[in-house]
PDB file of C-alpha atoms in Angstrom:
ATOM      1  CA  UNK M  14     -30.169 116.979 -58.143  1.00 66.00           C
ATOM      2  CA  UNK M  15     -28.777 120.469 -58.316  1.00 72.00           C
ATOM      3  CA  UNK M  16     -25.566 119.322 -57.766  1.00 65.00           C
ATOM      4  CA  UNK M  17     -25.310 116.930 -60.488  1.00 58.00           C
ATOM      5  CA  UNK M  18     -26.666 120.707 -62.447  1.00 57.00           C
ATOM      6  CA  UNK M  19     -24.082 122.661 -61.157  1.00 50.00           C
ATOM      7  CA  UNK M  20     -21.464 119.911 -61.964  1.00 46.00           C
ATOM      8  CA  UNK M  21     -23.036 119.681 -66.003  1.00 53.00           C
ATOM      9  CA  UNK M  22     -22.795 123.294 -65.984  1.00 50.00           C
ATOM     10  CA  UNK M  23     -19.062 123.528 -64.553  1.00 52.00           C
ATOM     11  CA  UNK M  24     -18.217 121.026 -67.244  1.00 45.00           C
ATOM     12  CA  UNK M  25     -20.172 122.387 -69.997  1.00 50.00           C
ATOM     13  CA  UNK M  26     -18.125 125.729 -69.154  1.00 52.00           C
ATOM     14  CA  UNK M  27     -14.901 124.597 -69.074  1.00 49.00           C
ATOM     15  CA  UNK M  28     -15.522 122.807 -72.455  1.00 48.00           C
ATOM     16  CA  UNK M  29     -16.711 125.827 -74.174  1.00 55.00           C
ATOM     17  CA  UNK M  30     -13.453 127.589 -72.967  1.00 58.00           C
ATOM     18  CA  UNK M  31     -11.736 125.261 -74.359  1.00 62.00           C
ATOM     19  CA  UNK M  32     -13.365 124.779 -77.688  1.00 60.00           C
ATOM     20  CA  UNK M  33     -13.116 128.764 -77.803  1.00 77.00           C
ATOM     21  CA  UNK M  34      -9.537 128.636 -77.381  1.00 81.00           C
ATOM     22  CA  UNK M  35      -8.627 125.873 -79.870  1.00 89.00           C
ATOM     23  CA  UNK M  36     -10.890 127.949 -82.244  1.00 92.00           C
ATOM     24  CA  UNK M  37      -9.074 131.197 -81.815  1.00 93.00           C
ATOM     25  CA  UNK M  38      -5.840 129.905 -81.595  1.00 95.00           C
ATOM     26  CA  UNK M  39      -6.667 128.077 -85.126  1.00 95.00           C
ATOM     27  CA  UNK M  40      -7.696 131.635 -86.386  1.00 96.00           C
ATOM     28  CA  UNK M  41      -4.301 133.327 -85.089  1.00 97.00           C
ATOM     29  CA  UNK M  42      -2.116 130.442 -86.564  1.00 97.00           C
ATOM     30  CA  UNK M  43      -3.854 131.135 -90.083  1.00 97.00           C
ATOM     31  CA  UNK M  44      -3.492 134.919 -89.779  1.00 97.00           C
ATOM     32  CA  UNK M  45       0.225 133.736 -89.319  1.00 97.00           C
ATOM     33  CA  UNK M  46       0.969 131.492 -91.922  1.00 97.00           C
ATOM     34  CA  UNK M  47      -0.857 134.274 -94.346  1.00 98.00           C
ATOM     35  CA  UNK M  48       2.275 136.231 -93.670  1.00 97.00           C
ATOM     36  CA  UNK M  49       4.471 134.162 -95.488  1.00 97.00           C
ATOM     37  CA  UNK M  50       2.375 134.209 -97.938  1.00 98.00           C
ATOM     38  CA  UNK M  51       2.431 138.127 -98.005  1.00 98.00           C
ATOM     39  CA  UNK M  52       5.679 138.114 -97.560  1.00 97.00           C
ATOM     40  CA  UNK M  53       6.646 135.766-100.792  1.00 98.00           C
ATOM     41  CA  UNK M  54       3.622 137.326-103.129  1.00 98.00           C
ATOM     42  CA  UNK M  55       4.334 140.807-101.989  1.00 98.00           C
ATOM     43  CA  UNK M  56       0.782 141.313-100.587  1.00 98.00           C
ATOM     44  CA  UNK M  57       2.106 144.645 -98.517  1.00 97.00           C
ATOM     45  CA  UNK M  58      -2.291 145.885 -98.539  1.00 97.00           C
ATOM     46  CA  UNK M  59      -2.872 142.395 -97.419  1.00 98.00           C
ATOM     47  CA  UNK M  60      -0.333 142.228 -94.170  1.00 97.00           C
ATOM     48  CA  UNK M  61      -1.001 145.767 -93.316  1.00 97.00           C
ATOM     49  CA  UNK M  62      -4.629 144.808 -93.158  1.00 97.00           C
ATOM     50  CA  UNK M  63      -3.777 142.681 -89.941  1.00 98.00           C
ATOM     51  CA  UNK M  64      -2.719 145.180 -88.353  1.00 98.00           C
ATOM     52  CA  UNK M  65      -4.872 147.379 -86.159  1.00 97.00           C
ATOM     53  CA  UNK M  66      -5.156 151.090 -86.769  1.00 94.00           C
ATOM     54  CA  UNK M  67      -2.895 152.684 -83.738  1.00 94.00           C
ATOM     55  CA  UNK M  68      -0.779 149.626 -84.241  1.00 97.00           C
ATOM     56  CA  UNK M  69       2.834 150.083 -82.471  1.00 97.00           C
ATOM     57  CA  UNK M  70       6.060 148.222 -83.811  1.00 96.00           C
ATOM     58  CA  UNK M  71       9.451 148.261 -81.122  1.00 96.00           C
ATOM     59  CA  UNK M  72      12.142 147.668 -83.421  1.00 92.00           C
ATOM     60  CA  UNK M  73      16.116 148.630 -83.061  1.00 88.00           C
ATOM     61  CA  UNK M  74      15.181 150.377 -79.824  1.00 90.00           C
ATOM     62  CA  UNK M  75      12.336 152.770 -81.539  1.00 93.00           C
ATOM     63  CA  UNK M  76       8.791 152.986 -80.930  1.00 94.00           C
ATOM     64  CA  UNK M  77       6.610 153.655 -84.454  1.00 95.00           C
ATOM     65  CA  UNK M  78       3.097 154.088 -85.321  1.00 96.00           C
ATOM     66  CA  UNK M  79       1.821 154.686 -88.623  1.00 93.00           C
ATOM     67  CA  UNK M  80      -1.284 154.851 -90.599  1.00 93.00           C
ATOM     68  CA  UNK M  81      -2.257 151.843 -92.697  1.00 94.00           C
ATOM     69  CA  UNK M  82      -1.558 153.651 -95.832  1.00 95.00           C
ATOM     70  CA  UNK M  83       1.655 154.447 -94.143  1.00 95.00           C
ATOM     71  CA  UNK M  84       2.404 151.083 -93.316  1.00 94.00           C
ATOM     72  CA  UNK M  85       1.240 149.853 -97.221  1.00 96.00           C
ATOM     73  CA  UNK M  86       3.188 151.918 -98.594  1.00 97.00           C
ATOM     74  CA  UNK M  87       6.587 150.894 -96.251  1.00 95.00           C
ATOM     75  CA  UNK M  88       5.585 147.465 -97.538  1.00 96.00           C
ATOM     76  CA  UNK M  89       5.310 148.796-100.705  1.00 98.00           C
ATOM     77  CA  UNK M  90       9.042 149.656-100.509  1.00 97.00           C
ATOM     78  CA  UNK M  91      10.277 146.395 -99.172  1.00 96.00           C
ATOM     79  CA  UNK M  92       8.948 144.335-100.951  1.00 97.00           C
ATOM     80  CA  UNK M  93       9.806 145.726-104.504  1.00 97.00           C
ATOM     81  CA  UNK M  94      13.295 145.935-103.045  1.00 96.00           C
ATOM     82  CA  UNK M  95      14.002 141.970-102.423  1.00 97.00           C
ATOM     83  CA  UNK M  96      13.366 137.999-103.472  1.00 98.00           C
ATOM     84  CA  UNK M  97      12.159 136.017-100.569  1.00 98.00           C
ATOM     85  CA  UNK M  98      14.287 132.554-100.226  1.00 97.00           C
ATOM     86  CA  UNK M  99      12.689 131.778 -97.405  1.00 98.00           C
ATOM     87  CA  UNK M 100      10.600 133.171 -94.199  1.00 98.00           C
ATOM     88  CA  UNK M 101      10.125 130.228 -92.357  1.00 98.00           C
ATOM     89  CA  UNK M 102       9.600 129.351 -88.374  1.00 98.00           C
ATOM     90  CA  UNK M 103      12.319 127.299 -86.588  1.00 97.00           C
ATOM     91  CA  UNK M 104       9.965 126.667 -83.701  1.00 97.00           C
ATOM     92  CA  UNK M 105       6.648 126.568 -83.489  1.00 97.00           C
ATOM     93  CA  UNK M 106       4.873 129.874 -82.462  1.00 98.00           C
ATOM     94  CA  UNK M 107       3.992 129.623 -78.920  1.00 98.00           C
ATOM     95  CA  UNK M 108       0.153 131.569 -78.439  1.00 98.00           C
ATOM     96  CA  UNK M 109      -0.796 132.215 -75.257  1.00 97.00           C
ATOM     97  CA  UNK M 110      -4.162 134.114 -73.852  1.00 96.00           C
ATOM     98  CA  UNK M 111      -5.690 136.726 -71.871  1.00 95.00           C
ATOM     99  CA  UNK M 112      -8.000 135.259 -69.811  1.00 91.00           C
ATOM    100  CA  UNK M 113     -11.050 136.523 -70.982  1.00 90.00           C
ATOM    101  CA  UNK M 114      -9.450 135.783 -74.422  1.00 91.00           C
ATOM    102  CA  UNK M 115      -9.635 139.285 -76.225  1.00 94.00           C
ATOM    103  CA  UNK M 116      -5.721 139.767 -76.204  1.00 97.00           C
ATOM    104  CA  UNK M 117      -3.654 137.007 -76.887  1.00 98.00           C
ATOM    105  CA  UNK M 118      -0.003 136.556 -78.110  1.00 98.00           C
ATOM    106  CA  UNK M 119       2.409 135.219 -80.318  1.00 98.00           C
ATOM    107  CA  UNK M 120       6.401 134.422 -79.858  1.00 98.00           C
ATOM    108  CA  UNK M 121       7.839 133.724 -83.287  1.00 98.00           C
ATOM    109  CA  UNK M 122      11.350 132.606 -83.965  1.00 98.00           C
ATOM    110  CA  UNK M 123      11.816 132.953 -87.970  1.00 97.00           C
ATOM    111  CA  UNK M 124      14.617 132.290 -90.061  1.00 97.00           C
ATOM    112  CA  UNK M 125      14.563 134.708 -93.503  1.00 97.00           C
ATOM    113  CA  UNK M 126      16.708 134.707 -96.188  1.00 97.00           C
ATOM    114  CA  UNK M 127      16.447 137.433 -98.740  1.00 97.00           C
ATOM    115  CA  UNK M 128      18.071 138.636-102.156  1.00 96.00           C
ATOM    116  CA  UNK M 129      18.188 142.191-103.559  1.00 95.00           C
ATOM    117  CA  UNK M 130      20.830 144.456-105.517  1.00 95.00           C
ATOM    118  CA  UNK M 131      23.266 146.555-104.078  1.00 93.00           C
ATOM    119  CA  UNK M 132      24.028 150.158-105.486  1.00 91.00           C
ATOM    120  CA  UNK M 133      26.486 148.529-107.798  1.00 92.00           C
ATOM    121  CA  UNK M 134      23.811 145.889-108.990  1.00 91.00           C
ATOM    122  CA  UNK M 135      25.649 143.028-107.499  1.00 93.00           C
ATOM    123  CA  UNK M 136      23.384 140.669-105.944  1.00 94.00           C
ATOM    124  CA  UNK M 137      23.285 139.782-102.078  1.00 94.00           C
ATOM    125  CA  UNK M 138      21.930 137.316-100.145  1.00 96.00           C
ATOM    126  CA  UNK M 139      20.937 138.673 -96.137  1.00 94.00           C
ATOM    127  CA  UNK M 140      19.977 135.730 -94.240  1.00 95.00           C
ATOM    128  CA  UNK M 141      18.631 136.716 -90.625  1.00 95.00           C
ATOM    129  CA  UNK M 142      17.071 134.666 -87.155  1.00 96.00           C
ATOM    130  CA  UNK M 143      14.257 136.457 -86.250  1.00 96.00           C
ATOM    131  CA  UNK M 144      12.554 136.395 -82.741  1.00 97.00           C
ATOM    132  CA  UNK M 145       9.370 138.748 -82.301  1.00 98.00           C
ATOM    133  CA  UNK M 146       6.490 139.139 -79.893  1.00 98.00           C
ATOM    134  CA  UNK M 147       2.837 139.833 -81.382  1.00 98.00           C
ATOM    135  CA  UNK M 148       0.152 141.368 -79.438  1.00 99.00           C
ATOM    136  CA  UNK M 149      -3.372 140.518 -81.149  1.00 98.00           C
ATOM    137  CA  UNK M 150      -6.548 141.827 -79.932  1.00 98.00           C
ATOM    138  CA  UNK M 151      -9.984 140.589 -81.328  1.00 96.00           C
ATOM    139  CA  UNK M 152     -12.078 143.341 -82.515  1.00 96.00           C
ATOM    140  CA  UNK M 153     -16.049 144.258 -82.502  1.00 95.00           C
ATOM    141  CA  UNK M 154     -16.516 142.402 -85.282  1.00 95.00           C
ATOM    142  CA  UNK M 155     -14.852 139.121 -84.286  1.00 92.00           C
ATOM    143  CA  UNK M 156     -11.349 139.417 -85.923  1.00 95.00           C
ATOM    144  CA  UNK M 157      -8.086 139.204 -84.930  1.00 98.00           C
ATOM    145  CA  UNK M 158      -5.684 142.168 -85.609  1.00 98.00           C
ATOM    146  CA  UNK M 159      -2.020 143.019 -84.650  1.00 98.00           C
ATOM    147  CA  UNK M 160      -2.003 145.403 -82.408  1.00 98.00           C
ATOM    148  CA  UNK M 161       1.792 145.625 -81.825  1.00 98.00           C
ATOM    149  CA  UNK M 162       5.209 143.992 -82.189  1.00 98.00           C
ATOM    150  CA  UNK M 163       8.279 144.023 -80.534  1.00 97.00           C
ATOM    151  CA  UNK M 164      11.259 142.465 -82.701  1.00 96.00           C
ATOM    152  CA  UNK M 165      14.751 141.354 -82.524  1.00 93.00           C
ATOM    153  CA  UNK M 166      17.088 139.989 -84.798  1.00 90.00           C
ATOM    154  CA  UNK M 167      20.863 138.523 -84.949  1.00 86.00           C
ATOM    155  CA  UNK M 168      23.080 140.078 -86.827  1.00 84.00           C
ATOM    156  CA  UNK M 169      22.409 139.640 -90.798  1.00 76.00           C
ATOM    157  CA  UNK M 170      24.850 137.386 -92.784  1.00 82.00           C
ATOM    158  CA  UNK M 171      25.431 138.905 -95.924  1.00 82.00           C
ATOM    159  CA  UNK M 172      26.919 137.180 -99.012  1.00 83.00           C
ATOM    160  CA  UNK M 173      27.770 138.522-102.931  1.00 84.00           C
ATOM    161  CA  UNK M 174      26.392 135.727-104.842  1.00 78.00           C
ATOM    162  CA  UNK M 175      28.382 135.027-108.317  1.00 65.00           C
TER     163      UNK M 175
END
């Protein structure tokens, strides 16, 4: 008899591990695809919200951390400063877990095309391949947040559009 509990109760734990996974990997993939969204609405209080508050970005061989007002504000910028064509995945993000699941992580590949002015108001179009690596952590409260990325990028394609 207490096997046959201690075999219901291995079960019943492995099942709840993996019902807790699928559920926070569901939670990460929407805190993804609310990026585009960000991205094409120019939401810049709205992405910098995901982002924890000693949040760390590797980028072009530099470490940064900035405030969330900071990073708002950076967003700010950015986005007033182009047209989104596209920011789209080529691959589907791979998420993988700590295994007491309170860090996990994403590897994005993203293709973005942008437009914006240049000084002479001539329009360009700056298509990029994106590769990244997110680190989320799940807060007190339950959340997900960023808590850092390290980027790369090919080299930008630019084209004068008539």
């Amino acid at each position: 008899m207490i096997k046959y509990i201690l075999l219901s109760l291995i079960l019943t734990s492995c099942v709840d591990q993996k019902l807790s996974r699928m559920v926070h990997e569901k939670e990460i993939m929407k805190m993804h695809e609310a990026q585009r969204e960000y991205h094409f609405q120019k939401m810049s209080e709205e992405f910098a919200g995901q982002l924890t508050d000693d949040f760390i970005s590797v980028n072009r061989g530099e470490l940064s951390q900035q405030s969330f007002e900071e990073h708002k504000a950076r967003y700010d910028r950015y986005f007033a400063s182009v047209e989104f064509e596209k920011w789209d995945d080529t691959e589907k993000p791979i998420i993988r877990f700590s295994d007491d699941h309170s860090l996990a992580y994403t590897i994005v590949q993203k293709d973005v095309i942008v437009r914006y002015p240049d000084d002479n108001g001539t329009i360009l179009r700056d298509s990029v391949h994106f590769a990244w690596l997110a680190v989320y952590r799940i807060q007190k409260d339950g959340n997900w947040k960023i808590e850092s990325v390290a980027s790369t990028n090919s080299e930008p394609v630019v084209n004068k559009l008539d």
